[in-house]
């Protein structure tokens, strides 16, 4: 069987790729004005990613399209999500769909089939417990996909419920223990499981504790840049090989220009190079 | 301003409508074979709902389309969701989109704008805390929409995280307190707020305790029928006027026939009548 998500990611990063996921959060008002100026929102989104995905692929192994910004444009926007996933895969990128789905039984099954068909991995919400995760695990087993479970998110209100103290640790720590359990029989050649965790960069002090509870999980780390987290602070997510952390950034790299700038592509290229370099530096890997 | 979701619902039920939400979970294999047999999945879904929505509107005030089963068919399926929402509203039905979205900041905003544009109310996930809910509350304030927050779901694994004990009660009880707080300034003429709660029918003993914590919340109650919950057991969700509970059922009413049955529409009509009667009976309302 072809390599799965985590093996491809591990091999890429072990081989010198940056442990970086480039977020695709299409905001129409932030797209370059020169690109398809009279086009529909969905067509403009696709034109933008068609132009930048090959550039992204030179700097990072993973893209993380956030489906909310596509759905915003209805069925055509949903189609743009599908097309963007396909184009990214054609560039050799791993696609981590930021869909945060979470539902029960046959509904979870419907989400797992559709979203792990479009993407190589997806984010999922844990609130409904194990049976809501199981249909995704089935796809991880059958097709070597991966999931990233929301554990400790990067937003200020994450504390509301995720930090509630229980007899077994905070809620997010109990979720972390479940993540480790769910991934136990899905471990790849690098020692990482197909069940990863979303752990925000805004509370770097959390990383070491959560790493201890989830030694086999890739951490998807959002919240750097505009949200206030610093790439330099997330070193505790990585192991001695420089594996285990995947830093996500969206606006900082793909909205680094004024919409009427003509040198937008060069600016993106430069921002991606900086992002990649910073993530390599913090990973402590050998490259 | 036009009446909002909760006022329309309250007025309907106070006037004798059944406190019933009919779930729209389109499964292709369960659609009547005679309807558009050569059509695409998305077209067959729309044809089915176009046929049955007027019938549903004679028995229940609310439909609850579950977007997972539409997304399953990609962009065309997403378009079928949009069309189904529109057709339902044209029949005078309130549309409660079962989307269970939950994300942070600008992403939550994108979800709120798109999904509370298509539907009159939506289900949302609480795991990310208040700031993930706030963009939905803004739409509730501005456009009289409503949300139903997952509090205690109907699936067996709901206990994994929702029942963890904390100093302020179980996690689902802390979420319930937040639901009450979030809805405080959004109370309608019936005394109900725009922030409702999803509370499964499979643990009827929970209803009274959660009702005490959320006196102003409409409860959306899934889990009756195939999941094992019984309509007759959910009386504690209702107040003395017969308001406050909204029982949801999907397969039991819209998949009550073999796909090759020719009398499928009559069977649905009969199943809807029974469902409506049972919900009226448990509500203890005057009608």
XYZ file of N, CA, C and O in Angstrom, chain A residues 113-277:
660
model
N -16.078 9.656 5.143
C -15.950 9.224 3.754
C -15.698 10.423 2.849
O -14.787 10.425 2.023
N -16.485 11.484 3.013
C -16.319 12.602 2.081
C -15.039 13.372 2.363
O -14.263 13.645 1.441
N -14.764 13.703 3.602
C -13.629 14.599 3.859
C -12.288 13.896 3.809
O -11.278 14.509 3.457
N -12.234 12.608 4.167
C -10.971 11.898 3.990
C -10.870 11.323 2.580
O -9.896 10.657 2.242
N -11.866 11.603 1.742
C -11.708 11.362 0.309
C -11.019 12.558 -0.327
O -10.077 12.420 -1.105
N -11.463 13.751 0.050
C -10.902 14.976 -0.527
C -9.489 15.270 -0.026
O -8.659 15.785 -0.757
N -9.254 15.008 1.242
C -7.986 15.395 1.872
C -7.271 14.170 2.424
O -7.881 13.112 2.621
N -5.970 14.322 2.705
C -5.182 13.221 3.252
C -5.353 13.105 4.759
O -5.064 12.071 5.357
N -5.787 14.188 5.367
C -5.997 14.228 6.812
C -7.000 15.338 7.077
O -7.186 16.226 6.251
N -7.675 15.268 8.232
C -8.616 16.325 8.600
C -8.527 16.598 10.097
O -8.085 15.743 10.872
N -8.987 17.786 10.480
C -9.158 18.088 11.895
C -10.556 17.641 12.321
O -11.514 17.743 11.552
N -10.671 17.122 13.547
C -11.974 16.682 14.073
C -12.149 17.171 15.508
O -11.183 17.426 16.218
N -13.408 17.294 15.895
C -13.751 17.778 17.225
C -14.062 16.607 18.145
O -14.738 15.660 17.743
N -13.577 16.618 19.388
C -13.700 15.438 20.254
C -14.929 15.410 21.142
O -15.156 14.415 21.833
N -15.743 16.483 21.174
C -16.748 16.623 22.233
C -17.693 15.424 22.339
O -18.196 15.126 23.401
N -17.964 14.735 21.218
C -18.935 13.637 21.239
C -18.348 12.280 21.614
O -19.064 11.290 21.686
N -17.018 12.240 21.811
C -16.415 11.014 22.317
C -16.022 10.006 21.251
O -16.114 10.259 20.044
N -15.585 8.834 21.718
C -14.958 7.821 20.860
C -15.778 7.404 19.663
O -15.237 7.232 18.570
N -17.082 7.190 19.839
C -17.822 6.623 18.705
C -17.965 7.637 17.569
O -18.258 7.259 16.429
N -17.732 8.915 17.866
C -17.737 9.924 16.812
C -16.403 9.955 16.064
O -16.305 10.466 14.950
N -15.372 9.399 16.682
C -14.029 9.364 16.081
C -13.835 8.074 15.288
O -13.122 8.048 14.277
N -14.476 7.010 15.730
C -14.242 5.681 15.153
C -14.391 5.627 13.615
O -13.543 5.027 12.951
N -15.431 6.249 13.021
C -15.518 6.182 11.550
C -14.305 6.811 10.855
O -13.905 6.361 9.781
N -13.711 7.819 11.483
C -12.497 8.409 10.920
C -11.320 7.437 11.077
O -10.483 7.307 10.187
N -11.256 6.764 12.221
C -10.178 5.793 12.436
C -10.250 4.668 11.410
O -9.222 4.173 10.944
N -11.478 4.286 11.045
C -11.615 3.236 10.031
C -10.953 3.645 8.720
O -10.296 2.849 8.058
N -11.132 4.928 8.347
C -10.498 5.419 7.111
C -8.978 5.538 7.288
O -8.229 5.375 6.333
N -8.547 5.841 8.502
C -7.105 5.884 8.757
C -6.507 4.494 8.558
O -5.452 4.330 7.945
N -7.219 3.480 9.066
C -6.740 2.107 8.921
C -6.762 1.657 7.470
O -5.790 1.116 6.951
N -7.884 1.915 6.792
C -8.069 1.372 5.448
C -7.229 2.119 4.418
O -6.690 1.509 3.496
N -7.124 3.423 4.554
C -6.515 4.233 3.487
C -5.319 5.048 3.946
O -4.917 5.983 3.250
N -4.809 4.760 5.148
C -3.622 5.449 5.658
C -3.825 6.952 5.757
O -2.895 7.723 5.573
N -5.056 7.359 6.030
C -5.312 8.767 6.282
C -4.908 9.111 7.712
O -4.474 8.224 8.469
N -5.091 10.381 8.094
C -4.783 10.785 9.467
C -5.821 11.792 9.938
O -6.518 12.417 9.129
N -5.960 11.902 11.251
C -6.835 12.936 11.811
C -6.067 13.715 12.878
O -5.107 13.211 13.469
N -6.471 14.946 13.056
C -5.915 15.787 14.110
C -7.078 16.223 14.994
O -7.971 16.939 14.548
N -7.057 15.742 16.226
C -8.150 15.995 17.159
C -7.887 17.315 17.901
O -6.771 17.555 18.378
N -8.907 18.155 18.001
C -8.778 19.379 18.784
C -8.501 18.992 20.236
O -9.319 18.323 20.862
N -7.357 19.386 20.763
C -7.025 19.076 22.154
C -6.995 20.378 22.965
O -7.840 20.617 23.815
N -6.028 21.249 22.666
C -5.953 22.541 23.377
C -5.790 23.602 22.304
O -4.723 23.722 21.704
N -6.868 24.338 22.036
C -6.865 25.254 20.899
C -6.199 26.589 21.258
O -5.869 26.843 22.417
N -6.007 27.425 20.242
C -5.166 28.612 20.410
C -5.936 29.862 20.806
O -5.331 30.905 21.064
N -7.268 29.767 20.859
C -8.079 30.972 21.131
C -8.179 31.269 22.624
O -8.054 30.370 23.458
N -8.440 32.531 22.975
C -8.517 32.903 24.390
C -9.542 32.086 25.178
O -9.288 31.685 26.321
N -10.713 31.809 24.597
C -11.745 31.076 25.335
C -11.521 29.577 25.390
O -12.367 28.855 25.933
N -10.436 29.099 24.838
C -10.156 27.660 24.903
C -10.241 27.178 26.347
O -10.660 26.054 26.626
N -9.875 28.052 27.274
C -9.861 27.684 28.691
C -11.252 27.348 29.231
O -11.376 26.573 30.177
N -12.309 27.915 28.634
C -13.672 27.751 29.180
C -13.981 26.308 29.565
O -14.443 26.036 30.670
N -13.769 25.403 28.623
C -14.093 24.001 28.892
C -12.841 23.111 28.853
O -12.739 22.154 29.592
N -11.888 23.420 27.988
C -10.710 22.575 27.810
C -9.834 22.535 29.058
O -9.095 21.579 29.272
N -9.882 23.589 29.876
C -9.022 23.645 31.059
C -9.738 23.274 32.354
O -9.154 23.382 33.435
N -10.989 22.851 32.270
C -11.696 22.431 33.486
C -10.942 21.263 34.127
O -10.543 20.319 33.445
N -10.760 21.338 35.434
C -10.031 20.284 36.144
C -10.941 19.091 36.432
O -12.069 19.262 36.873
N -10.431 17.900 36.146
C -11.149 16.665 36.473
C -10.193 15.778 37.272
O -9.011 16.117 37.428
N -10.701 14.642 37.718
C -9.862 13.740 38.508
C -8.677 13.209 37.707
O -7.649 12.821 38.278
N -8.798 13.207 36.381
C -7.720 12.677 35.535
C -6.928 13.768 34.828
O -6.296 13.509 33.804
N -6.984 14.986 35.353
C -6.307 16.099 34.698
C -7.340 17.026 34.083
O -8.555 16.808 34.223
N -6.862 18.070 33.402
C -7.805 18.966 32.754
C -8.518 18.233 31.620
O -8.021 17.222 31.114
N -9.646 18.763 31.186
C -10.402 18.130 30.106
C -9.512 17.890 28.890
O -9.524 16.812 28.297
N -8.698 18.897 28.532
C -7.850 18.727 27.347
C -6.831 17.607 27.558
O -6.419 16.941 26.601
N -6.446 17.365 28.811
C -5.508 16.276 29.085
C -6.206 14.917 28.988
O -5.608 13.932 28.539
N -7.459 14.866 29.383
C -8.228 13.621 29.227
C -8.427 13.337 27.732
O -8.329 12.187 27.284
N -8.681 14.403 26.957
C -8.786 14.229 25.505
C -7.434 13.753 24.958
O -7.374 12.860 24.105
N -6.353 14.327 25.472
C -5.013 13.923 25.023
C -4.786 12.433 25.268
O -4.247 11.723 24.408
N -5.191 11.954 26.430
C -5.044 10.518 26.721
C -5.846 9.675 25.724
O -5.409 8.597 25.317
N -7.029 10.177 25.346
C -7.845 9.450 24.366
C -7.156 9.454 23.001
O -7.162 8.439 22.297
N -6.574 10.580 22.637
C -5.845 10.661 21.363
C -4.756 9.598 21.326
O -4.590 8.878 20.335
N -4.025 9.482 22.423
C -2.956 8.484 22.467
C -3.520 7.071 22.331
O -2.977 6.237 21.600
N -4.645 6.834 22.996
C -5.287 5.520 22.948
C -5.819 5.214 21.546
O -5.612 4.118 21.021
N -6.509 6.200 20.948
C -7.085 5.986 19.622
C -6.005 5.663 18.578
O -6.273 4.970 17.599
N -4.791 6.208 18.784
C -3.752 6.027 17.773
C -2.859 4.828 17.997
O -1.966 4.539 17.199
N -3.101 4.113 19.080
C -2.173 3.061 19.505
C -1.887 2.020 18.424
O -0.758 1.571 18.258
N -2.914 1.611 17.664
C -2.694 0.564 16.659
C -2.501 1.151 15.264
O -2.659 0.469 14.252
N -2.161 2.420 15.197
C -2.004 3.080 13.891
C -0.657 3.785 13.812
O -0.554 4.899 13.300
N 0.382 3.130 14.309
C 1.704 3.756 14.401
C 2.537 3.437 13.161
O 2.552 2.296 12.704
N 3.217 4.437 12.622
C 3.984 4.251 11.385
C 5.459 3.927 11.669
O 5.871 3.752 12.817
N 6.247 3.839 10.613
C 7.644 3.452 10.729
C 8.477 4.450 11.529
O 9.527 4.110 12.080
N 7.994 5.694 11.621
C 8.713 6.707 12.408
C 8.297 6.701 13.881
O 8.793 7.491 14.677
N 7.301 5.884 14.201
C 6.821 5.859 15.580
C 5.660 6.808 15.836
O 5.228 6.964 16.980
N 5.156 7.427 14.773
C 4.028 8.355 14.953
C 2.722 7.702 14.509
O 2.696 6.921 13.556
N 1.665 8.066 15.188
C 0.370 7.469 14.887
C -0.429 8.356 13.943
O -0.115 9.531 13.734
N -1.490 7.761 13.393
C -2.359 8.492 12.466
C -3.306 9.422 13.207
O -4.083 10.138 12.581
N -3.257 9.412 14.532
C -4.130 10.300 15.307
C -3.270 11.405 15.922
O -2.544 11.184 16.902
N -3.320 12.559 15.317
C -2.565 13.709 15.794
C -3.431 14.594 16.677
O -4.589 14.296 16.955
N -2.841 15.711 17.104
C -3.525 16.610 18.035
C -3.344 18.054 17.593
O -2.278 18.429 17.117
N -4.389 18.852 17.750
C -4.265 20.291 17.557
C -3.931 20.905 18.910
O -4.683 20.751 19.877
N -2.775 21.544 18.969
C -2.311 22.177 20.213
C -1.822 23.576 19.844
O -0.855 23.723 19.101
N -2.485 24.588 20.352
C -2.176 25.955 19.955
C -0.798 26.429 20.415
O -0.280 25.979 21.446
N -0.230 27.348 19.631
C 1.083 27.913 19.954
C 0.984 29.013 20.992
O 2.006 29.492 21.497
N -0.256 29.410 21.316
C -0.409 30.561 22.203
C -0.150 30.226 23.662
O -0.047 31.123 24.493
N -0.061 28.966 23.983
C 0.265 28.563 25.363
C 1.429 27.589 25.305
O 1.273 26.387 25.579
N 2.626 28.073 24.942
C 3.756 27.157 24.712
C 4.096 26.316 25.934
O 4.609 25.206 25.804
N 3.757 26.823 27.122
C 4.077 26.063 28.336
C 3.315 24.741 28.388
O 3.699 23.812 29.102
N 2.221 24.650 27.622
C 1.413 23.422 27.615
C 2.074 22.305 26.820
O 1.722 21.131 26.978
N 2.925 22.678 25.891
C 3.369 21.705 24.892
C 4.067 20.494 25.510
O 3.791 19.354 25.125
N 4.960 20.741 26.455
C 5.729 19.620 27.017
C 4.810 18.641 27.749
O 4.926 17.417 27.589
N 3.883 19.169 28.528
C 2.964 18.306 29.267
C 2.099 17.480 28.332
O 1.870 16.281 28.559
N 1.596 18.112 27.269
C 0.747 17.378 26.325
C 1.585 16.390 25.513
O 1.116 15.291 25.180
N 2.814 16.769 25.209
C 3.706 15.824 24.506
C 3.914 14.561 25.340
O 3.895 13.438 24.814
N 4.072 14.714 26.640
C 4.279 13.547 27.504
C 3.062 12.623 27.470
O 3.193 11.395 27.528
N 1.860 13.211 27.359
C 0.651 12.381 27.305
C 0.409 11.778 25.927
O -0.323 10.803 25.789
N 0.976 12.402 24.884
C 0.745 11.927 23.504
C 2.083 11.754 22.791
O 2.376 12.465 21.833
N 2.917 10.785 23.242
C 4.261 10.666 22.674
C 4.266 10.295 21.191
O 5.253 10.548 20.500
N 3.162 9.702 20.712
C 3.125 9.229 19.321
C 2.385 10.162 18.372
O 2.188 9.828 17.208
N 1.931 11.315 18.872
C 1.058 12.165 18.039
C 1.823 13.290 17.348
O 2.641 13.962 17.975
N 1.548 13.484 16.063
C 1.956 14.729 15.432
C 1.108 15.843 16.044
O -0.107 15.673 16.228
N 1.747 16.964 16.360
C 1.014 18.131 16.858
C 0.837 19.114 15.708
O 1.825 19.569 15.122
N -0.382 19.447 15.400
C -0.654 20.554 14.481
C -0.749 21.799 15.354
O -1.575 21.854 16.272
N 0.089 22.784 15.052
C 0.253 23.928 15.957
C -0.169 25.221 15.272
O 0.609 25.857 14.552
N -1.421 25.629 15.458
C -1.871 26.920 14.924
C -1.622 28.012 15.967
O -1.191 27.726 17.089
N -1.913 29.242 15.569
C -1.878 30.333 16.534
C -0.614 31.164 16.510
O -0.441 32.068 17.331
N 0.307 30.885 15.564
C 1.487 31.751 15.465
C 1.131 32.964 14.609
O 0.189 32.944 13.823
N 1.883 34.024 14.801
C 1.634 35.233 14.002
C 0.549 36.083 14.621
O 0.612 36.429 15.803
N -0.503 36.372 13.831
C -1.533 37.319 14.254
C -2.172 36.940 15.592
O -2.539 37.798 16.383
N -2.299 35.646 15.881
C -2.908 35.238 17.154
C -1.969 35.389 18.354
O -2.365 35.157 19.487
N -0.708 35.699 18.088
C 0.184 36.011 19.194
C 1.207 34.952 19.562
O 2.133 35.216 20.323
N 1.059 33.742 19.048
C 2.044 32.705 19.326
C 3.330 32.955 18.536
O 3.302 33.582 17.479
N 4.460 32.467 19.084
C 5.745 32.654 18.385
C 6.319 31.304 18.003
O 6.384 30.384 18.832
N 6.736 31.191 16.750
C 7.294 29.921 16.275
C 8.452 29.478 17.160
O 8.574 28.295 17.502
N 9.257 30.423 17.582
C 10.445 30.082 18.368
C 10.113 29.416 19.699
O 10.987 28.808 20.330
N 8.845 29.521 20.126
C 8.465 28.994 21.445
C 7.909 27.578 21.429
O 7.516 27.065 22.484
N 7.798 26.954 20.259
C 7.095 25.673 20.214
C 8.035 24.462 20.121
O 7.620 23.362 19.750
N 9.277 24.659 20.492
C 10.278 23.598 20.383
C 9.905 22.313 21.109
O 10.288 21.208 20.679
N 9.141 22.426 22.194
C 8.817 21.232 22.988
C 7.938 20.241 22.233
O 7.764 19.100 22.669
N 7.378 20.668 21.090
C 6.554 19.738 20.318
C 7.411 18.715 19.567
O 6.908 17.664 19.163
N 8.703 19.013 19.366
C 9.545 18.206 18.476
C 10.402 17.201 19.248
O 10.813 17.454 20.383
N 10.680 16.075 18.581
C 11.591 15.109 19.194
C 13.026 15.388 18.726
O 13.288 16.350 18.013
N 13.928 14.515 19.137
C 15.342 14.770 18.847
C 15.666 14.692 17.358
O 16.695 15.188 16.906
N 14.755 14.080 16.587
C 14.961 14.025 15.125
C 14.358 15.231 14.419
O 14.415 15.339 13.198
N 13.716 16.109 15.191
C 13.050 17.262 14.575
C 11.675 16.910 14.044
O 11.087 17.638 13.250
N 11.132 15.768 14.515
C 9.807 15.336 14.062
C 8.752 15.568 15.142
O 9.077 15.666 16.322
N 7.490 15.602 14.730
C 6.394 15.623 15.697
C 5.622 16.931 15.752
O 4.492 16.953 16.207
N 6.222 18.010 15.304
C 5.516 19.289 15.302
C 5.245 19.744 13.876
O 6.080 19.549 12.986
N 4.085 20.317 13.649
C 3.722 20.825 12.333
C 3.104 22.205 12.567
O 1.974 22.317 13.052
N 3.884 23.236 12.282
C 3.454 24.595 12.600
C 2.597 25.136 11.458
O 2.984 25.041 10.288
N 1.427 25.680 11.806
C 0.523 26.208 10.775
C 0.526 27.729 10.791
O 0.550 28.352 11.845
N 0.514 28.297 9.606
C 0.371 29.743 9.505
C -0.431 30.043 8.244
O -0.280 29.376 7.226
N -1.317 31.042 8.317
C -2.173 31.356 7.180
C -1.936 32.785 6.733
O -1.205 33.038 5.770
N -2.567 33.726 7.447
C -2.516 35.117 7.019
C -1.087 35.641 6.877
O -0.780 36.370 5.962
N -0.212 35.265 7.816
C 1.153 35.774 7.812
C 1.905 35.478 6.525
O 2.783 36.245 6.121
N 1.559 34.375 5.869
C 2.286 34.041 4.643
C 1.497 34.299 3.356
O 2.069 34.710 2.353
N 0.183 34.083 3.373
C -0.573 34.243 2.118
C -1.349 35.555 2.044
O -1.989 35.845 1.042
N -1.279 36.365 3.099
C -1.893 37.695 3.038
C -0.863 38.727 3.473
O -1.137 39.637 4.242
N 0.333 38.568 2.915
C 1.452 39.418 3.326
C 1.617 40.593 2.366
O 2.684 41.184 2.297
N 0.566 40.911 1.608
C 0.678 41.955 0.593
C -0.624 42.743 0.554
O -1.685 42.238 0.959
N -0.543 43.996 0.071
C -1.774 44.757 -0.166
C -2.427 44.189 -1.418
O -1.725 43.779 -2.352
N -3.787 44.139 -1.452
C -4.463 43.490 -2.586
C -4.097 44.074 -3.951
O -4.184 43.379 -4.959
N -3.653 45.347 -3.990
C -3.301 45.898 -5.305
C -1.802 45.837 -5.592
O -1.331 46.404 -6.579
N -1.055 45.153 -4.755
C 0.387 45.000 -5.014
C 0.597 44.164 -6.279
O -0.130 43.208 -6.522
N 1.569 44.531 -7.069
C 1.845 43.740 -8.273
C 2.891 42.662 -7.991
O 2.997 41.692 -8.730
N 3.644 42.846 -6.913
C 4.693 41.867 -6.586
C 4.222 40.854 -5.536
O 5.028 40.323 -4.771
N 2.913 40.596 -5.530
C 2.360 39.723 -4.493
C 2.974 38.323 -4.489
O 3.244 37.754 -3.439
N 3.256 37.787 -5.679
C 3.783 36.430 -5.721
C 5.194 36.367 -5.121
O 5.537 35.443 -4.375
N 5.998 37.368 -5.429
C 7.355 37.422 -4.862
C 7.302 37.606 -3.352
O 8.109 37.028 -2.601
N 6.327 38.395 -2.887
C 6.191 38.586 -1.435
C 5.796 37.291 -0.736
O 6.291 36.963 0.336
N 4.876 36.560 -1.364
C 4.474 35.268 -0.800
C 5.671 34.321 -0.761
O 5.923 33.643 0.245
N 6.412 34.277 -1.838
C 7.592 33.414 -1.912
C 8.553 33.731 -0.763
O 9.041 32.824 -0.068
N 8.789 35.027 -0.529
C 9.707 35.437 0.540
C 9.142 35.090 1.916
O 9.869 34.608 2.800
N 7.847 35.325 2.096
C 7.229 35.030 3.401
C 7.259 33.530 3.679
O 7.487 33.098 4.820
N 7.030 32.732 2.632
C 7.086 31.277 2.796
C 8.496 30.826 3.170
O 8.672 29.934 4.012
N 9.497 31.439 2.545
C 10.884 31.063 2.838
C 11.206 31.354 4.304
O 11.836 30.533 4.997
N 10.763 32.505 4.787
C 11.006 32.864 6.191
C 10.280 31.901 7.135
O 10.851 31.406 8.116
N 9.006 31.648 6.816
C 8.201 30.726 7.629
C 8.877 29.358 7.697
O 9.058 28.772 8.776
N 9.283 28.840 6.534
C 9.927 27.530 6.486
C 11.209 27.530 7.321
O 11.468 26.599 8.097
N 11.976 28.585 7.191
C 13.252 28.664 7.909
C 13.028 28.678 9.415
O 13.716 27.978 10.183
